[in-house]
Coordinates of C-alpha atoms in Angstrom, one line a residue:
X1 CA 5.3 -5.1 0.5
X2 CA 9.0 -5.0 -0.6
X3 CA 7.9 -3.7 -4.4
X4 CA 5.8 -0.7 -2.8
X5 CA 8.8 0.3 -0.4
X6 CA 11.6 -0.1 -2.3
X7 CA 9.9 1.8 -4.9
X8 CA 8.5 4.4 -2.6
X9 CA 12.0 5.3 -1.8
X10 CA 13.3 4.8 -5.0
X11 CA 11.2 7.3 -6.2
X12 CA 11.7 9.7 -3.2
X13 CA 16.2 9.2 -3.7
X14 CA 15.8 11.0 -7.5
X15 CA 14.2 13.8 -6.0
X16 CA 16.6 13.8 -2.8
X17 CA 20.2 13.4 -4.2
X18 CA 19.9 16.6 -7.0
X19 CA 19.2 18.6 -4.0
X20 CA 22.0 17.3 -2.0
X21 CA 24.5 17.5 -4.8
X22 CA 23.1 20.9 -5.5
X23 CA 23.7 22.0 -1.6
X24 CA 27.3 20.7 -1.6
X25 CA 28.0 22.5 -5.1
X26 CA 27.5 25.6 -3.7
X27 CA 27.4 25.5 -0.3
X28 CA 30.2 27.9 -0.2
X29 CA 28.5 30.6 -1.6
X30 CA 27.6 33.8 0.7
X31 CA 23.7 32.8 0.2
X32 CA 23.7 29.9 1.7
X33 CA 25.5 30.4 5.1
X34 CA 23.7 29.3 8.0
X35 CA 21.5 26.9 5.9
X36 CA 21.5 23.0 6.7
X37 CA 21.3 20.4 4.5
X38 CA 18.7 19.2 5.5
X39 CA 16.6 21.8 4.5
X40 CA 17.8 21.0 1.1
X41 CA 16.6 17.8 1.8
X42 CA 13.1 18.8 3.0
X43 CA 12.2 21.1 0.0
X44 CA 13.2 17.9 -2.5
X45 CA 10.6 16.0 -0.1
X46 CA 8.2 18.7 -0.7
X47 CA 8.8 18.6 -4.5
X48 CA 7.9 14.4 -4.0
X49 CA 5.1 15.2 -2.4
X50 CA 3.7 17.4 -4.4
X51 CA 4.0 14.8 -7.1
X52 CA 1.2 13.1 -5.6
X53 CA -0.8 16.3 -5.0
X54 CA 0.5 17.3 -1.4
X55 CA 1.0 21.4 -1.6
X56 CA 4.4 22.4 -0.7
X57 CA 5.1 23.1 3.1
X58 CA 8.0 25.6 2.2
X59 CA 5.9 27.5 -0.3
X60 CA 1.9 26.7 0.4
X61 CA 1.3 28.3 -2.8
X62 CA 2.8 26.1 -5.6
X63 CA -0.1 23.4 -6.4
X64 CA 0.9 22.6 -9.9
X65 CA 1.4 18.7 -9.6
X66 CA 5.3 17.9 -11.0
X67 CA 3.5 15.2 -13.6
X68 CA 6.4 14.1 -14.6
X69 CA 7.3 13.1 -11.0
X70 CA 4.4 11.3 -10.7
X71 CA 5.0 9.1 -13.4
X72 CA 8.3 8.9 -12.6
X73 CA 6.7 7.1 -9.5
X74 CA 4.3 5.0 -11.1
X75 CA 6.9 3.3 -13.3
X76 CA 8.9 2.9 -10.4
X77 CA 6.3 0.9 -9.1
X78 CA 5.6 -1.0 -11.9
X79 CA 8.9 -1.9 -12.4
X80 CA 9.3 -2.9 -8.9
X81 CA 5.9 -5.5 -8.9
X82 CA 7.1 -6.7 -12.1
X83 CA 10.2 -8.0 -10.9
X84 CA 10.2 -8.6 -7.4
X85 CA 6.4 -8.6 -6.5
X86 CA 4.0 -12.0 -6.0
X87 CA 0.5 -11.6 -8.0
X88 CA -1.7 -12.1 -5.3
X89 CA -4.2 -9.7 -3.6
X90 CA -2.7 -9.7 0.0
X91 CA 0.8 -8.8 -2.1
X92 CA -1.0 -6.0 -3.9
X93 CA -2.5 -4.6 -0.7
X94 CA 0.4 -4.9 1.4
X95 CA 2.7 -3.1 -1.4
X96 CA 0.4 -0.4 -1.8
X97 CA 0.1 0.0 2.2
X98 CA 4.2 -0.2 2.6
X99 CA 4.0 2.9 -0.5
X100 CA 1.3 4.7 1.6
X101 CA 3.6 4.1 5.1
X102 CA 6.7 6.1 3.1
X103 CA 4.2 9.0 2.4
X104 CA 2.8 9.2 5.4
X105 CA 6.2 9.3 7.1
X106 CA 7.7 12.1 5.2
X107 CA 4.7 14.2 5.4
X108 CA 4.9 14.2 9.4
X109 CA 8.7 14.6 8.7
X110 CA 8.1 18.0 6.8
X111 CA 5.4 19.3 8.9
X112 CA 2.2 18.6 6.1
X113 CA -0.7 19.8 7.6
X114 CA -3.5 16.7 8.6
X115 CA -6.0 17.6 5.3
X116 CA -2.8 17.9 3.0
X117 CA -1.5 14.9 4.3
X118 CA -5.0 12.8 3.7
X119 CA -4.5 14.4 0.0
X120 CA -1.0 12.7 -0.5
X121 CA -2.1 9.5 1.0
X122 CA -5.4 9.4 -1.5
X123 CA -2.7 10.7 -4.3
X124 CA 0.0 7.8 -3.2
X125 CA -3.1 5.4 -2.9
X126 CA -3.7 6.0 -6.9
X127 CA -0.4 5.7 -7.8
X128 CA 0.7 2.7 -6.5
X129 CA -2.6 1.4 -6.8
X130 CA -1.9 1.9 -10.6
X131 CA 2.2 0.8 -10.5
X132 CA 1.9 -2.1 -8.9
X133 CA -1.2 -3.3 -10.5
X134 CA 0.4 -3.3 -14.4
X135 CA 3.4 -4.8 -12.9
X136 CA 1.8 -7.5 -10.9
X137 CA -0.3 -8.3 -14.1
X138 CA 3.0 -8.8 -16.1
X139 CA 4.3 -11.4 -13.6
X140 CA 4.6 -15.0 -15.0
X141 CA 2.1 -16.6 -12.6
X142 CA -0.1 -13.4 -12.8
X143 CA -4.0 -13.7 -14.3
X144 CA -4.9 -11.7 -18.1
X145 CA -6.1 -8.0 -17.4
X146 CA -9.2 -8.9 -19.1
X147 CA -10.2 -12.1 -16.3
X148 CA -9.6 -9.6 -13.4
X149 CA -12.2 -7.0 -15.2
X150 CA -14.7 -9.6 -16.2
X151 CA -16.7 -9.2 -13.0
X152 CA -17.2 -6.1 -13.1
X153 CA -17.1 -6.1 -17.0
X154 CA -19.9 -8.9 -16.9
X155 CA -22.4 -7.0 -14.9
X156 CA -22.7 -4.3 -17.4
X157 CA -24.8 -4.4 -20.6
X158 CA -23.2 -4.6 -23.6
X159 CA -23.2 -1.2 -25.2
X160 CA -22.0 0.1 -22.1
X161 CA -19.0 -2.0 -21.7
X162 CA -17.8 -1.6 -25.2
X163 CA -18.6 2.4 -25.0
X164 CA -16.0 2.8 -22.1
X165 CA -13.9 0.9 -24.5
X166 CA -14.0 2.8 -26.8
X167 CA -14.3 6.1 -25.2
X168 CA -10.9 5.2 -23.8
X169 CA -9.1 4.9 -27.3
X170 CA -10.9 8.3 -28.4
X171 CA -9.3 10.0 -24.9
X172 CA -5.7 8.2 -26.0
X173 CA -5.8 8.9 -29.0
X174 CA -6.5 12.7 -28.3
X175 CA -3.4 12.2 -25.7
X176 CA -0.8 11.5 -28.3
X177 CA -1.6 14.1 -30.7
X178 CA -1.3 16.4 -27.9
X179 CA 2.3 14.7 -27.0
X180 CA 3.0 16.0 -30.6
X181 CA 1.4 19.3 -30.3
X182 CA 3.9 19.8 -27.4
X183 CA 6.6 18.6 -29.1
X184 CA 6.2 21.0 -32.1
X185 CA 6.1 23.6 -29.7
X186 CA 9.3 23.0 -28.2
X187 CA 10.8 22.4 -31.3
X188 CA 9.5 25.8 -32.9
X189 CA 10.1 28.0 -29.9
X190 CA 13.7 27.0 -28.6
X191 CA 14.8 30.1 -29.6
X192 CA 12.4 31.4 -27.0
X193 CA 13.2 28.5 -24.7
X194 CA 17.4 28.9 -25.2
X195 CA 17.3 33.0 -24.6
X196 CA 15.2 31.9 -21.0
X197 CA 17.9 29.5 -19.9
X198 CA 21.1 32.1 -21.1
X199 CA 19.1 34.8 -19.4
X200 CA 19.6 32.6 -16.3
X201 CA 23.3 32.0 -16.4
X202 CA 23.2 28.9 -14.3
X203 CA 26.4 26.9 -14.0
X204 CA 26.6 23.2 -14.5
X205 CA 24.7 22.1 -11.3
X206 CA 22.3 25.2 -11.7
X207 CA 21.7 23.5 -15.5
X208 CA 20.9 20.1 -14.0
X209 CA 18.5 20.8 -11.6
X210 CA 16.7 23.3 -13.9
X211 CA 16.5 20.5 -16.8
X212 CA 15.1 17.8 -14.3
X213 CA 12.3 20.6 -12.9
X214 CA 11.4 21.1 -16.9
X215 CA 11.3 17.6 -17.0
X216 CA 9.2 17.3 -14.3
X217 CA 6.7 19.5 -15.4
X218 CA 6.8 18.2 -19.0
X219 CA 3.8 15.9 -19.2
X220 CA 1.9 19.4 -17.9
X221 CA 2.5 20.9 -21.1
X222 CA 1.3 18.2 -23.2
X223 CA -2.4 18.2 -20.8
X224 CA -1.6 22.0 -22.0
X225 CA -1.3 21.2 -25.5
X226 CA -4.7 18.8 -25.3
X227 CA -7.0 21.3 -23.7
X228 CA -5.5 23.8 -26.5
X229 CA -6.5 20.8 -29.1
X230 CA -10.1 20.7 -27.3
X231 CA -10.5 24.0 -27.8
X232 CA -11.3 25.5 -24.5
X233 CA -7.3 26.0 -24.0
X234 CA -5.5 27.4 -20.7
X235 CA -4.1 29.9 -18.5
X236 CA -0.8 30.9 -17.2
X237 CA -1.7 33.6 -14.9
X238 CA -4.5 35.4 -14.0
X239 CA -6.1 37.6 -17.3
X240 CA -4.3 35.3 -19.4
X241 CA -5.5 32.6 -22.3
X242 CA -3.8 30.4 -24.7
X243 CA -6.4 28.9 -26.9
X244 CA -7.2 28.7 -30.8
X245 CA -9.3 31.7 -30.3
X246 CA -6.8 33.8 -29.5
X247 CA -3.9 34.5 -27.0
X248 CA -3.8 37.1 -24.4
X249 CA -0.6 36.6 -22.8
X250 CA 0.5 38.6 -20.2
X251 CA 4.1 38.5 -18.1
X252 CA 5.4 35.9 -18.2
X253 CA 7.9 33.8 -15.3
X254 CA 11.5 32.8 -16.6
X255 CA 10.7 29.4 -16.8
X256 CA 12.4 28.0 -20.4
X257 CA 9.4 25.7 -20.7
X258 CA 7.1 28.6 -21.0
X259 CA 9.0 29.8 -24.1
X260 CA 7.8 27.2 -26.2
X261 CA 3.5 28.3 -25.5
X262 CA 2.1 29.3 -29.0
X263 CA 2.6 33.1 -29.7
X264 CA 0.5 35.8 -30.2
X265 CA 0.0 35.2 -33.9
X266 CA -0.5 31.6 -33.5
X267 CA -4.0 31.6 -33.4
X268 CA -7.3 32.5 -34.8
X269 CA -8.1 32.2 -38.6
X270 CA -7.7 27.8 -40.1
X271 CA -6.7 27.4 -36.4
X272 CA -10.1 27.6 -35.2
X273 CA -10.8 24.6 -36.8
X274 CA -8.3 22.1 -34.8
X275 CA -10.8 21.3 -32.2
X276 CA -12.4 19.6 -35.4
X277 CA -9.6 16.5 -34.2
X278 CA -12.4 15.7 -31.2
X279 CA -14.4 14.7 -33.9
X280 CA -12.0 12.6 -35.2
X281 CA -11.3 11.0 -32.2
X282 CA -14.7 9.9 -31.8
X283 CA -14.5 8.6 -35.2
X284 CA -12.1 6.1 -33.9
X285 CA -14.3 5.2 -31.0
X286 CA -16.8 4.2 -33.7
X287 CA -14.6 2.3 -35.8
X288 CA -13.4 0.3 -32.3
X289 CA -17.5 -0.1 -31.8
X290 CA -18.4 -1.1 -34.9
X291 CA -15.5 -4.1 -35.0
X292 CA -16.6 -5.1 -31.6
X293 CA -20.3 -4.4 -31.1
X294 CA -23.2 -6.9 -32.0
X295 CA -25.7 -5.0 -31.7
X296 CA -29.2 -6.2 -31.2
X297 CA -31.8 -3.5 -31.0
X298 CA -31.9 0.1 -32.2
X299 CA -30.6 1.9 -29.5
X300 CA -27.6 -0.2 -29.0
X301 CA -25.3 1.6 -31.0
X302 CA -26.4 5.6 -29.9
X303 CA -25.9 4.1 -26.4
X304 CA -22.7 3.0 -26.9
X305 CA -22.0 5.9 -28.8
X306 CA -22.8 8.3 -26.1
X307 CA -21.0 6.5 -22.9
X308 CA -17.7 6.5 -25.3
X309 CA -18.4 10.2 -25.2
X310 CA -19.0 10.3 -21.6
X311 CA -15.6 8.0 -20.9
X312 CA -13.1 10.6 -23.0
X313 CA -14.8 13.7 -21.1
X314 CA -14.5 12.1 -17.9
X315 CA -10.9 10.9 -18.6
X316 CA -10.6 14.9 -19.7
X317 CA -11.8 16.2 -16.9
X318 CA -9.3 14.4 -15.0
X319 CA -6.2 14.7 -17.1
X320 CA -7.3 19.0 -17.3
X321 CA -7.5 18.8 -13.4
X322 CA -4.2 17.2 -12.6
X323 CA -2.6 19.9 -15.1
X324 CA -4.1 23.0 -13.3
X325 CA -2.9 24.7 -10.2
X326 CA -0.5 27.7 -9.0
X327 CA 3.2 28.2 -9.2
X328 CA 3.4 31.0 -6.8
X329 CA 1.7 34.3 -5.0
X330 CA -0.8 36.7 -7.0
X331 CA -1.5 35.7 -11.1
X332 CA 0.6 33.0 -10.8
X333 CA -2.1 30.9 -8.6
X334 CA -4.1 30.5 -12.0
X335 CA -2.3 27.9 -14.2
X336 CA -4.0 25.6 -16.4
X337 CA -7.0 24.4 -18.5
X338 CA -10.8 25.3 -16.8
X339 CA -11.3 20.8 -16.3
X340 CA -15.4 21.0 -17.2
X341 CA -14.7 23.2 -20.1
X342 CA -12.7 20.8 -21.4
X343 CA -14.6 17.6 -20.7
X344 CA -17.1 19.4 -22.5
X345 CA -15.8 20.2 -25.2
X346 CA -14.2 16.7 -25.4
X347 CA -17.6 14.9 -25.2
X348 CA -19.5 16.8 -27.4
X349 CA -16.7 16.6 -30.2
X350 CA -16.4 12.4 -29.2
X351 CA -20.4 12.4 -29.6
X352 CA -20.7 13.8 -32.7
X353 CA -18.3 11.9 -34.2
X354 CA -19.0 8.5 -33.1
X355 CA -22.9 8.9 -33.9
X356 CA -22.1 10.6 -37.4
X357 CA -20.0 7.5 -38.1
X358 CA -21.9 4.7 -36.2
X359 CA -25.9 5.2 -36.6
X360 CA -25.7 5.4 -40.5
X361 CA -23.6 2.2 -40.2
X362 CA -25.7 -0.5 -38.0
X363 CA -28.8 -2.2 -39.8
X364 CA -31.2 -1.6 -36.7
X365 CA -30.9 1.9 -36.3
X366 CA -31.6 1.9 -40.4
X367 CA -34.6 -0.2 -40.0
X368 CA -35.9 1.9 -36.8
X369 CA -35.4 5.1 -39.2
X370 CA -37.2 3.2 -42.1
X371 CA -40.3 2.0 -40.3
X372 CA -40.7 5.7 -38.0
X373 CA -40.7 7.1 -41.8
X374 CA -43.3 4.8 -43.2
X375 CA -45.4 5.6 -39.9
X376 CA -44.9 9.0 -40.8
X377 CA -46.0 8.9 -44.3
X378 CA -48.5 7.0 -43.7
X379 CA -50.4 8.8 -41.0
X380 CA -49.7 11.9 -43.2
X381 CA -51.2 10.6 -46.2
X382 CA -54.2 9.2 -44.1
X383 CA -54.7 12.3 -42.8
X384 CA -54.6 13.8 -46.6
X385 CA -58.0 11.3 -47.6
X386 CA -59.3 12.1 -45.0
X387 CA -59.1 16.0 -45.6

């Protein structure tokens, strides 16, 4: 119970005290009269809850989950089981209800309505369902990850299991070429990104809080970067696209982030080609089935082949969902990847490239090929006497 509340309001205090200290910093300023601090306070509890999906009280229109806050949360539970939690089930539980307790608290405190407020809890349910977990696991006394699977793991057949494996590296390994797809970005557009922030003109306090929202939001870009790798791509704003196809993008908010999205010319021609890297993703998955997977009859590996496919565009559908939403009023409600597009796009790519790689491979799909050719000759050249 401790581990979930302490890092429930861990979590909540990193959010919090920027917007205090921003408050005080220029709380002498003209704009500001007449405002409490607590509402400073409120909006940085909006901003925590929208990291677990809640939309913002103060402005119903920005939906675009803060990833980064989100993790930020998640570790903070981790860290929190790992070092002060007990690896037991009622532990687990009652951390994960203490977390949910904190959420539900500061969404009454804010105003959330009801259906918003059963979003955060299902969103704050996940996430310290996932913190507390992997720390819990890493306790001393804790059980291996694999022994609390295996009944679950032990009730499905073989090529199943081993597909959601491997699906699973196919979807990672997707994940970090997009995490270096966003960094190039940043790298090759902070010319774009450094004329943003100067056409701000923030002071010091200004700079802080503007580097911890870009931080916040930074995991977005790299879901950004992964549809763009699929293929499919995204939007920032209504009419717009950034994909390998082609770019149509329209105005733009000053957000320095937004600086770094591919240009124009950045697009089109050999470009067309990256979402070739699904393929080699499911390549991988095949290589991870074909060190792991005994297979036994002829459709073993295909159907293994195929639910590793169905595990990355699953994962993809989820990763493209978390990353879209709206910002603000008008075009700006339109942010982000189209999710089925992508899981689409992201399956088919995993399922080519798995079966190209595995069927050749694995001695009874050979032997199932062999004998339905001799049954084919044969009833060919039977037919031929015959004639």
């Amino acid at each position: 119970m401790l581990a979930g509340l302490q890092a429930a309001l861990l979590s909540l205090l990193v959010v919090v005290l920027p917007a205090i200290a921003a408050y005080v910093a220029t709380s002498a300023a003209p704009a500001t009269t007449g405002i409490p601090w607590t509402r400073a306070v409120e909006v940085a509890a909006g901003l925590w809850l929208l990291g677990h999906g809640v939309p913002m009280t103060a402005a119903p229109s920005m939906t675009l989950v803060p990833l980064g806050l989100t993790a930020l949360a998640v570790f903070g539970c981790y860290a929190s089981a790992r070092r002060s939690g007990y690896a037991t089930r009622s532990a687990f539980g009652a951390g994960v209800g203490a977390y949910l307790g904190v959420v539900l608290v500061v969404g009454l405190a804010t105003g959330v309505p009801l259906l918003h407020l059963g979003t955060g809890l299902l969103g704050g349910a996940v996430v310290a369902a996932t913190g507390l977990g992997a720390g819990l696991l890493r306790r001393p006394e804790a059980p291996r990850f694999r022994d609390v699977v295996e009944p679950v793991r032990s009730r499905l057949p073989e090529p199943v299991a081993h597909g959601i494996a491997a699906g699973t590296t196919a979807l990672a390994t997707l994940v970090l070429l997009a995490a270096a797809l966003a960094t190039l970005w940043v790298v090759t557009g902070r010319s774009a990104v450094a004329e943003v922030v100067g056409s701000l003109r923030l002071d010091a306090v200004g700079g802080v809080v503007l580097a911890v929202g870009e931080l916040a939001y930074a995991p977005t870009l790299v879901l950004w970067a992964f549809a763009w790798l699929a293929g499919p791509g995204f939007a920032v704003g209504t009419g717009t696209s950034f994909a390998v196809g082609g770019v149509q993008a329209g105005a733009l908010p000053a957000v320095p982030l937004l600086g770094a999205l591919p240009a124009p010319d950045v697009a089109g021609g050999v470009l067309v080609a990256v979402p070739v890297v699904t393929l080699l993703a499911g390549a991988a998955a095949a290589l991870v089935l074909r060190r792991r997977l005994v297979t036994e009859r002829a459709l073993d590996a295909p159907v293994a082949g195929l639910v590793s496919a169905a595990a990355a565009g699953f994962g993809a559908l989820v990763l493209a969902a978390l990353s879209r939403g709206g910002i603000g009023p008008g075009r700006m409600t339109q942010l982000g990847p189209e999710p089925v597009l992508v899981a689409l796009a992201v399956a088919g790519g995993v399922a080519v490239g798995a079966l190209v790689v595995l069927l050749p491979g694995d001695r009874h799909v050979r032997a199932a090929v062999a004998g339905a050719a001799r049954r084919v000759w044969s009833a060919t050249a039977g037919r031929a006497r015959r004639d």
